[in-house]
């Protein structure tokens, strides 16, 4: 066999492997990017940006830009060294080609090896390539511009020099494949938020995000020299901090490092944002555990030492975290992601590392800043007393229900079925909509609870007040699973909790209030995926005897076109639904409540976090951010939706 043939054969075998690899990605995209919904679509961008961030972590890249182009393709540029273009000894192919065609090739070549990733992140450029209708990459390096093009992962243009350059870096443009994704439209705000996060987590790195889809492009360049210190300050921007300085700690052991930034505010919530290798870990894990244990221990030790805490008055972990805003970022080479959504860090040694850092450095900080230490400890002790009061209020409720049987609210129209996994409760805005829903429902498994009027300002209320509130009381009682620390999801009486409110400003207000309430006091309800938003149609289209409904403008136009069937003279009556109250019971059933035909949106923790943020803005004590928000969003107020 001549050498030439041998090379060709090896190349052939390689190519087959490559195609099988990328075929696997296209067969099971969810395995690689989590899902093919909007979240997967946005994930493509994070993958490409992650590669550029690795180049920044290696010290060679200062500025990354992300652009949403007209038609929803994405361009990511960096000013790093440029992906290597030389031939790889093992394959005889340009490294650039290998990066884009071989699964998991990112960072493992050219002596890189600095890639520290886990979970769904770091699956690499080849996955994005496989899921793109087309992708083009240009590398500026050695004074030349090298270009390659692909379609659905297959090479359509071999690596070619297409011009000269006086800089270095990589420019990738990709068009997500319509065959692969349920939606193709990028959300500027989602990308903006994630890029801001990346900029905070990588101090000094500049990231620009641009939306070029409109005549007047939106753009923001973010660069934070202070890193996560500025992140904590930013999270508190609409709150009142209890101390001016952000407490900052950091340390490392071997390949692992951790940094922590803390600033308390005068609110009652715990806001702990943790990351492992820049990947958000909303399910927590070892880094959070280490942080929480050490924080509680240091605060109690300081209190006892200085005679502020006496005898048995120790503060609990939750007390210590009331009003805290903390950012926790760890980096490690062998991250183990666990949990339901692979969003929980499992490496036990990280707990020790974070615990040691906080134990040493926070104790020192408190000794050097006694004023700050006192404010924080006072806050924890007040929280402790409030928790005691809430416990008493809960006990009294528990006694009442124990004596009077399971007292259900008067307004509840319960269902016949008692197996919670089969039942639904509709929490409905207003008495008239509540009436229609009661008549229209299937009473075998659907319960209705009407709510009305203005709800309590949850932001300013502590748990003991909420428990006694007359608007929320029926919700707490009907769900039957308690509240706050007592909440027990196994006692829940319905596994679908559906918020049904109008698609207008008032409706979105009620939704925000309820979601915020669930988020703060019944969080497992959201974590288990039991909360839904009903989606009443916005439009009704009538053609002769045919009636159809549309959820939004796009669907309205689509259905109108269908009804016309290409005939422009057909008369169609299109009306905007004014509200739930105006639908008759049958209509409400058909469009919004019938499991066979309805559309509902399952509420995710992210939706709830967003509701909570909006709520804080709308109801918080600071007037200015509220005014700014309302002014900025007045135009969009009608679209406020989760
Ligand atoms: C490994 C080595 C070298 C560059 C890169 C990785 C690199 C990868 C990506 C991915 C996106 N942008 C990137 N920029 C650089 C440099 C090797 C050399 O010096 O030739």
XYZ file of C-alpha atoms and ligand atoms in Angstrom:
662
model
C 0.000 0.000 0.000
C 1.508 3.351 -0.939
C 1.792 6.083 1.646
C -0.665 8.209 -0.234
C -3.409 5.587 -0.081
C -2.737 5.003 3.581
C -3.170 8.682 4.380
C -6.359 8.769 2.385
C -7.738 5.764 4.188
C -6.928 7.198 7.592
C -8.502 10.433 6.591
C -11.540 8.536 5.387
C -11.896 6.708 8.700
C -11.536 9.993 10.532
C -14.199 11.632 8.488
C -16.626 8.810 9.166
C -16.055 9.236 12.902
C -16.614 12.954 12.599
C -19.860 12.519 10.728
C -21.097 9.907 13.200
C -20.249 12.271 16.043
C -22.082 15.226 14.616
C -24.961 12.985 13.521
C -25.343 11.955 17.167
C -25.620 15.625 18.120
C -28.348 16.196 15.540
C -30.190 13.056 16.653
C -30.216 13.996 20.328
C -29.579 17.731 20.524
C -31.060 17.881 24.029
C -28.211 15.742 25.369
C -25.728 18.368 24.292
C -27.483 21.683 24.800
C -30.224 20.775 27.281
C -33.204 21.388 25.019
C -34.251 22.583 21.594
C -36.455 25.328 22.993
C -35.420 28.934 23.519
C -32.986 27.892 26.239
C -31.088 25.578 23.856
C -31.076 28.235 21.172
C -29.422 30.704 23.550
C -27.075 28.004 24.777
C -25.427 27.955 21.342
C -24.218 31.486 21.942
C -22.867 30.637 25.409
C -20.854 27.771 23.951
C -19.070 29.991 21.455
C -18.591 32.772 24.000
C -17.211 30.248 26.533
C -14.427 29.395 24.100
C -13.519 33.051 23.766
C -13.633 33.452 27.551
C -11.182 30.570 27.907
C -8.862 32.539 25.672
C -9.392 35.541 27.980
C -8.661 33.408 31.062
C -5.443 32.314 29.389
C -4.585 36.019 29.272
C -4.766 36.698 25.545
C -8.193 38.199 24.931
C -9.516 41.518 26.216
C -12.696 42.149 24.257
C -15.485 39.854 23.090
C -18.393 41.047 20.995
C -21.694 39.294 20.457
C -24.086 40.496 17.760
C -27.568 39.350 16.871
C -27.785 39.903 13.111
C -30.923 40.473 11.032
C -32.399 37.012 10.478
C -31.213 35.922 13.932
C -27.776 34.640 13.027
C -25.140 35.340 15.671
C -21.635 36.719 15.314
C -19.100 36.303 18.105
C -15.691 37.939 17.801
C -12.699 37.907 20.085
C -9.272 39.505 19.972
C -7.389 36.453 21.207
C -4.590 34.595 19.459
C -6.948 33.040 16.941
C -7.809 29.351 16.849
C -4.730 27.425 15.653
C -4.724 26.741 11.919
C -1.710 24.454 11.612
C -2.052 20.792 10.725
C -2.735 18.455 13.594
C -0.276 15.555 13.642
C -2.865 12.876 14.600
C -5.364 13.750 11.881
C -3.338 15.657 9.325
C -6.155 18.205 9.305
C -6.006 21.900 10.274
C -6.682 22.303 14.008
C -9.409 24.805 13.116
C -11.281 22.110 11.205
C -10.893 19.643 14.075
C -12.292 22.150 16.569
C -15.433 22.574 14.498
C -15.970 18.977 13.439
C -14.824 16.728 16.289
C -16.889 16.452 19.448
C -15.179 17.705 22.614
C -12.115 18.928 20.752
C -12.215 22.454 22.181
C -9.172 23.495 24.174
C -7.560 20.082 24.170
C -5.026 20.959 21.518
C -2.124 23.319 20.976
C -1.014 22.888 24.577
C -4.208 24.654 25.652
C -5.674 22.344 28.226
C -6.932 25.275 30.260
C -10.542 24.468 29.644
C -12.275 23.959 32.956
C -15.870 23.098 32.269
C -18.708 20.860 33.171
C -22.426 20.348 32.942
C -23.715 21.240 29.552
C -21.082 23.918 29.086
C -17.898 23.338 27.224
C -19.390 20.823 24.829
C -17.752 22.966 22.239
C -17.880 24.596 18.907
C -18.570 21.344 17.033
C -21.965 21.010 18.703
C -22.914 24.521 17.650
C -21.682 23.692 14.163
C -23.728 20.485 13.987
C -26.860 22.408 14.983
C -26.333 25.312 12.595
C -27.849 25.573 9.132
C -24.568 27.222 8.244
C -21.528 28.458 10.113
C -18.576 30.546 9.046
C -15.380 31.018 11.008
C -12.570 33.441 10.261
C -9.258 33.364 12.063
C -6.971 36.389 12.010
C -3.467 35.068 12.593
C 0.014 35.274 11.090
C -1.082 38.324 9.057
C -3.666 36.244 7.186
C -7.398 35.726 7.391
C -8.232 32.003 7.277
C -11.820 31.076 6.531
C -13.896 27.900 6.715
C -17.586 27.311 6.075
C -19.934 24.497 7.076
C -23.556 23.441 6.616
C -25.121 21.317 9.375
C -21.622 20.356 10.463
C -20.347 19.348 7.048
C -17.543 21.264 5.368
C -18.697 23.426 2.477
C -15.475 25.404 2.205
C -12.115 23.967 3.230
C -9.804 26.268 5.145
C -8.821 29.038 2.722
C -6.864 32.255 3.091
C -9.258 35.022 2.100
C -7.280 38.162 2.932
C -4.625 39.963 4.940
C -4.952 41.295 8.481
C -2.927 43.220 11.039
C -4.646 41.801 14.092
C -5.322 38.442 15.727
C -8.576 36.884 16.823
C -11.525 34.732 15.855
C -14.848 35.686 14.220
C -17.647 33.092 14.176
C -21.053 33.549 12.564
C -23.729 30.870 12.764
C -27.346 30.473 11.781
C -29.206 28.018 14.072
C -30.845 25.250 12.073
C -34.645 25.586 11.765
C -34.790 21.776 11.574
C -33.350 21.574 15.074
C -35.017 24.317 17.120
C -38.614 25.065 18.137
C -37.903 28.763 18.083
C -35.258 30.720 16.191
C -35.736 34.187 17.625
C -33.068 35.455 19.991
C -34.037 37.453 23.046
C -31.687 40.400 23.461
C -32.422 40.696 27.179
C -31.567 37.049 27.861
C -28.226 37.370 26.081
C -27.606 40.783 27.646
C -28.149 39.397 31.146
C -25.902 36.393 30.581
C -23.142 38.532 29.033
C -23.320 40.963 31.946
C -22.897 38.003 34.270
C -19.849 36.830 32.303
C -18.373 40.342 32.423
C -18.827 40.497 36.217
C -17.296 37.044 36.649
C -14.254 37.851 34.536
C -12.952 41.118 35.941
C -11.464 43.418 33.325
C -12.869 41.540 30.322
C -14.958 43.760 28.035
C -18.043 42.226 26.441
C -20.167 44.083 23.917
C -23.644 42.880 23.017
C -25.456 44.339 20.018
C -28.868 43.779 18.494
C -28.649 44.608 14.788
C -32.148 43.447 13.928
C -33.716 46.885 14.177
C -33.025 50.161 12.399
C -31.636 51.615 15.588
C -29.366 48.895 16.981
C -29.277 48.324 20.723
C -25.809 47.922 22.178
C -24.091 47.721 25.522
C -20.432 47.295 26.423
C -19.788 45.861 29.839
C -16.449 45.764 31.623
C -16.045 45.583 35.395
C -12.588 46.060 36.843
C -14.035 45.225 40.267
C -15.444 41.865 39.146
C -17.848 40.230 41.583
C -17.532 43.126 44.054
C -19.309 45.233 41.461
C -21.697 42.351 40.818
C -22.882 42.411 44.446
C -23.232 46.196 44.361
C -25.170 45.945 41.104
C -27.587 43.376 42.563
C -28.310 45.830 45.375
C -28.684 48.809 43.054
C -32.405 49.175 43.784
C -32.083 48.339 47.465
C -30.749 50.120 50.501
C -27.374 48.640 51.533
C -26.654 48.295 55.255
C -22.959 48.987 54.785
C -21.052 50.814 52.077
C -18.113 48.516 51.427
C -18.606 45.196 49.728
C -16.924 42.478 51.787
C -14.571 40.600 49.499
C -12.680 37.389 50.129
C -10.642 35.064 48.010
C -8.281 32.150 48.226
C -7.012 29.090 46.427
C -5.613 25.655 46.986
C -3.884 23.756 44.225
C -5.841 24.253 41.014
C -8.996 25.357 42.803
C -9.870 28.928 43.706
C -12.832 30.738 45.213
C -13.935 34.328 45.585
C -16.841 35.754 47.533
C -18.457 39.190 47.645
C -21.074 40.175 50.245
C -23.229 43.226 50.825
C -26.313 43.195 53.069
C -29.407 45.298 52.367
C -32.323 46.259 54.600
C -34.707 43.783 52.895
C -35.674 40.322 54.104
C -34.585 38.133 51.251
C -31.577 35.945 50.787
C -29.913 36.521 47.438
C -27.077 34.089 46.981
C -25.759 33.714 43.441
C -23.229 30.963 43.031
C -21.111 29.912 40.067
C -18.694 27.118 39.275
C -16.406 27.853 36.333
C -18.698 30.766 35.459
C -21.659 28.393 35.182
C -24.580 29.434 37.345
C -25.414 26.790 39.977
C -28.978 27.631 41.047
C -29.269 24.299 42.875
C -26.289 25.249 45.040
C -23.868 22.545 46.117
C -20.654 22.227 48.076
C -19.486 25.817 47.545
C -22.765 27.162 48.965
C -22.735 24.723 51.846
C -19.222 25.757 52.841
C -20.172 29.406 52.618
C -23.347 29.115 54.679
C -21.816 27.035 57.463
C -18.839 29.352 57.847
C -20.956 32.528 57.719
C -23.200 31.295 60.543
C -20.245 30.141 62.624
C -18.275 33.392 62.191
C -21.264 35.613 63.052
C -22.120 33.641 66.192
C -18.494 33.507 67.302
C -18.123 37.257 66.824
C -21.382 37.922 68.705
C -20.406 35.745 71.654
C -16.849 37.118 71.796
C -18.075 40.724 71.946
C -20.943 40.071 74.326
C -23.657 40.861 71.763
C -25.036 37.317 71.757
C -25.729 35.974 75.216
C -26.413 32.451 76.369
C -28.792 30.530 74.188
C -29.592 33.415 71.805
C -27.603 31.981 68.914
C -28.654 33.064 65.439
C -29.557 30.460 62.819
C -28.176 30.162 59.298
C -31.324 31.683 57.856
C -31.151 34.578 60.308
C -27.599 35.261 59.141
C -28.719 35.389 55.517
C -31.705 37.701 55.833
C -31.066 40.646 53.526
C -27.800 39.224 52.228
C -26.611 39.662 48.673
C -23.692 37.343 48.076
C -21.829 36.300 44.960
C -19.830 33.126 45.186
C -17.582 32.089 42.318
C -15.362 29.030 42.323
C -13.039 27.658 39.669
C -11.865 24.064 39.554
C -10.537 21.667 36.951
C -12.704 18.643 37.727
C -16.145 20.165 38.368
C -18.829 17.565 39.080
C -22.286 18.836 38.284
C -25.166 16.974 39.909
C -28.831 17.417 40.669
C -31.985 17.502 38.605
C -30.734 20.086 36.137
C -26.999 19.448 36.527
C -26.823 22.756 38.304
C -25.410 21.668 41.651
C -21.705 21.441 42.427
C -20.701 18.104 43.951
C -16.955 18.408 44.680
C -16.601 18.035 48.445
C -13.148 19.646 48.729
C -14.636 22.934 47.548
C -16.736 23.056 50.706
C -13.568 22.974 52.810
C -11.859 25.575 50.649
C -14.755 28.050 50.863
C -15.298 27.349 54.568
C -11.614 28.048 55.324
C -11.582 31.283 53.332
C -14.723 32.631 55.016
C -13.679 31.478 58.493
C -10.314 33.257 58.277
C -11.063 36.315 56.247
C -14.558 37.223 57.451
C -13.487 37.002 61.100
C -10.570 39.315 60.314
C -12.834 41.667 58.378
C -15.250 41.917 61.302
C -12.444 42.655 63.769
C -11.225 45.434 61.483
C -14.732 46.786 60.715
C -16.677 46.506 63.988
C -19.361 48.915 62.772
C -20.242 46.703 59.802
C -20.084 43.600 61.990
C -22.587 45.167 64.387
C -25.064 46.168 61.680
C -25.023 42.646 60.239
C -25.318 40.947 63.598
C -28.188 43.250 64.632
C -29.969 42.335 61.444
C -29.541 38.621 62.137
C -30.799 39.011 65.703
C -33.876 40.933 64.557
C -34.527 38.216 61.986
C -34.270 35.681 64.766
C -36.965 37.430 66.805
C -39.229 37.786 63.742
C -38.844 34.105 62.982
C -39.898 33.338 66.514
C -43.020 35.502 66.052
C -43.802 33.749 62.761
C -43.474 30.384 64.410
C -46.041 31.412 67.014
C -48.419 32.642 64.298
C -48.029 29.341 62.444
C -48.630 27.357 65.579
C -51.843 29.207 66.188
C -53.013 28.520 62.609
C -52.076 24.902 62.977
C -54.050 24.647 66.215
C -57.093 26.277 64.598
C -57.076 23.913 61.614
C -56.477 20.935 63.894
C -59.505 21.883 65.969
C -61.816 22.896 63.115
C -60.766 20.237 60.590
C -59.196 21.347 57.320
C -60.902 24.720 57.074
C -61.181 25.582 53.388
C -61.776 29.162 52.255
C -65.420 30.163 51.521
C -64.561 31.255 48.000
C -62.946 27.965 47.008
C -64.966 25.878 44.570
C -63.223 22.575 45.112
C -63.104 19.589 42.788
C -64.308 16.029 43.459
C -61.068 14.189 42.838
C -58.764 14.042 45.855
C -55.562 12.609 44.355
C -53.347 15.725 44.065
C -51.468 14.352 41.065
C -54.719 14.537 39.096
C -56.081 17.865 40.292
C -55.701 21.489 39.296
C -56.520 24.743 41.019
C -57.159 27.901 39.050
C -56.399 31.047 40.975
C -58.509 33.561 39.119
C -58.361 37.318 39.096
C -61.736 38.836 39.974
C -65.147 37.521 40.982
C -66.731 37.647 37.514
C -63.964 35.674 35.844
C -64.126 33.374 38.852
C -67.836 32.830 38.106
C -67.217 31.985 34.448
C -64.391 29.648 35.399
C -66.583 27.880 37.976
C -69.301 27.303 35.403
C -66.939 26.379 32.601
C -64.601 24.037 34.487
C -64.608 20.271 34.705
C -65.457 19.984 38.400
C -64.178 16.433 38.566
C -60.587 17.645 38.759
C -60.552 21.436 38.514
C -60.939 23.704 41.537
C -61.451 27.468 41.307
C -60.283 30.099 43.767
C -61.196 33.687 42.913
C -58.942 36.459 44.191
C -59.808 40.079 44.007
C -58.703 43.547 44.956
C -55.240 44.828 45.681
C -52.874 42.489 47.362
C -50.587 43.006 50.285
C -47.267 44.635 49.625
C -45.216 41.498 50.165
C -41.890 43.310 49.882
C -42.384 45.200 53.094
C -44.031 42.385 54.994
C -42.307 39.768 57.062
C -43.546 36.232 57.239
C -45.693 36.711 60.345
C -47.744 39.435 58.589
C -48.149 37.421 55.400
C -49.503 34.441 57.270
C -52.286 36.560 58.697
C -53.096 38.418 55.455
C -56.710 38.008 54.374
C -55.987 37.873 50.611
C -53.254 35.289 50.817
C -54.834 33.260 53.577
C -57.261 31.529 51.153
C -54.361 30.635 48.844
C -52.352 29.175 51.720
C -55.382 27.274 53.030
C -56.507 25.941 49.633
C -53.029 24.667 48.714
C -52.860 23.023 52.138
C -49.078 22.687 52.296
C -48.189 25.421 54.781
C -45.839 28.324 54.239
C -42.223 29.358 54.714
C -40.131 26.963 56.791
C -43.236 24.838 57.361
C -43.990 24.392 53.681
C -44.371 20.698 52.898
C -44.848 19.990 49.244
C -46.064 16.440 49.966
C -49.200 17.956 51.530
C -50.018 20.005 48.435
C -53.649 19.445 47.378
C -53.181 20.169 43.656
C -50.209 19.425 41.437
C -51.175 22.107 38.953
C -51.502 25.580 40.396
C -52.668 27.764 37.552
C -52.616 31.534 37.763
C -55.337 32.849 35.482
C -55.218 36.592 34.973
C -55.912 38.956 32.110
C -53.234 39.724 29.550
C -53.216 43.379 30.588
C -51.366 45.533 33.102
C -53.581 44.609 36.066
C -53.319 40.941 35.177
C -49.564 41.056 34.974
C -49.540 42.859 38.307
C -51.480 40.034 39.963
C -49.223 37.469 38.318
C -46.152 39.294 39.583
C -47.565 39.428 43.099
C -48.499 35.751 43.216
C -45.245 34.588 41.662
C -43.267 36.708 44.087
C -45.275 35.287 46.964
C -44.694 31.707 45.767
C -41.024 32.451 45.128
C -40.448 33.800 48.599
C -42.696 31.628 50.718
C -43.446 28.440 48.774
C -40.397 28.062 46.578
C -40.570 24.226 46.247
C -43.879 24.756 44.474
C -41.989 26.417 41.632
C -38.998 24.092 41.874
C -41.277 21.091 41.391
C -42.810 22.703 38.309
C -46.296 22.858 39.827
C -47.012 26.499 38.943
C -48.469 27.536 35.600
C -49.745 30.683 33.958
C -52.952 30.218 31.987
C -52.762 31.713 28.522
C -56.120 33.183 27.588
C -56.262 34.063 23.894
C -55.739 37.702 22.950
C -57.768 37.551 19.729
C -60.953 35.998 18.456
C -61.404 35.455 14.713
C -64.812 34.715 13.248
C -65.462 33.691 9.661
C -69.085 32.733 9.113
C -69.720 29.842 11.490
C -66.038 29.236 12.200
C -64.505 30.717 15.337
C -60.818 30.522 16.072
C -58.659 32.008 18.832
C -55.114 33.364 18.766
C -52.638 33.760 21.631
C -50.717 36.627 20.065
C -50.353 38.843 17.018
C -48.283 36.321 15.092
C -50.837 33.554 15.611
C -53.647 35.944 14.731
C -52.067 36.708 11.381
C -51.336 33.048 10.728
C -54.907 31.974 11.468
C -56.346 34.872 9.466
C -54.278 33.763 6.473
C -55.501 30.174 6.932
C -59.112 31.280 7.102
C -58.683 33.371 3.979
C -57.071 30.455 2.188
C -55.412 32.824 -0.266
C -58.625 34.662 -1.006
C -58.272 38.356 -0.019
C -61.956 39.137 -0.101
C -63.060 36.764 2.651
C -64.598 38.705 5.498
C -63.107 37.860 8.870
C -64.180 39.531 12.044
C -61.184 39.953 14.357
C -61.713 41.214 17.876
C -59.366 41.712 20.768
C -60.371 39.847 23.921
C -61.008 42.478 26.560
C -60.611 40.183 29.515
C -61.394 36.878 31.123
C -64.624 38.294 32.522
C -65.975 38.832 29.007
C -65.629 35.247 27.918
C -68.611 33.026 28.502
C -68.010 29.857 30.526
C -67.905 27.639 27.453
C -65.445 29.898 25.663
C -63.236 30.049 28.734
C -63.240 26.245 28.986
C -62.490 25.756 25.337
C -59.700 28.303 25.013
C -58.023 28.355 28.389
C -59.015 25.455 30.628
C -59.600 22.335 28.520
C -56.439 20.207 28.868
C -56.974 19.007 25.288
C -56.835 22.452 23.709
C -55.411 24.988 26.177
C -51.923 26.438 26.237
C -50.326 26.970 29.622
C -46.906 28.268 30.497
C -45.032 26.360 33.166
C -43.352 28.814 35.492
C -39.638 28.259 35.993
C -37.483 29.497 38.823
C -36.033 32.036 36.411
C -39.508 33.408 35.662
C -40.067 33.724 39.389
C -36.728 35.432 39.942
C -37.679 37.902 37.244
C -41.091 38.469 38.809
C -39.386 38.991 42.148
C -37.051 41.593 40.621
C -39.883 43.431 38.928
C -41.866 43.254 42.129
C -39.021 44.691 44.170
C -38.760 47.478 41.637
C -42.459 48.233 41.633
C -43.073 47.911 45.345
C -39.720 48.556 46.928
C -38.959 51.560 49.038
C -36.796 53.333 46.512
C -38.879 55.618 44.329
C -36.364 56.468 41.629
C -35.718 53.035 40.153
C -39.464 52.452 40.133
C -40.046 55.658 38.187
C -37.236 54.770 35.789
C -38.655 51.299 35.275
C -42.166 52.522 34.607
C -40.922 55.213 32.237
C -38.699 52.801 30.356
C -41.349 50.151 30.152
C -44.508 52.168 29.768
C -44.541 51.178 26.125
C -44.137 47.489 26.952
C -46.392 47.398 29.971
C -49.023 45.561 27.986
C -46.573 42.810 27.159
C -45.437 42.228 30.717
C -45.653 38.505 30.829
C -43.807 35.556 32.270
C -5.540 27.089 21.917
C -4.326 27.649 21.509
C -4.350 28.893 20.891
C -5.514 29.553 20.704
C -6.711 29.006 21.095
C -6.721 27.770 21.738
C -7.957 29.765 20.866
C -9.200 29.151 20.890
C -10.327 29.935 20.683
C -11.706 29.707 20.624
C -12.308 30.911 20.384
N -11.395 31.863 20.280
C -10.192 31.310 20.451
N -8.986 31.881 20.446
C -7.901 31.147 20.645
C -3.118 29.596 20.425
C -2.088 28.746 19.771
C -1.105 29.660 19.053
O -0.510 30.503 19.711
O -0.987 29.519 17.857
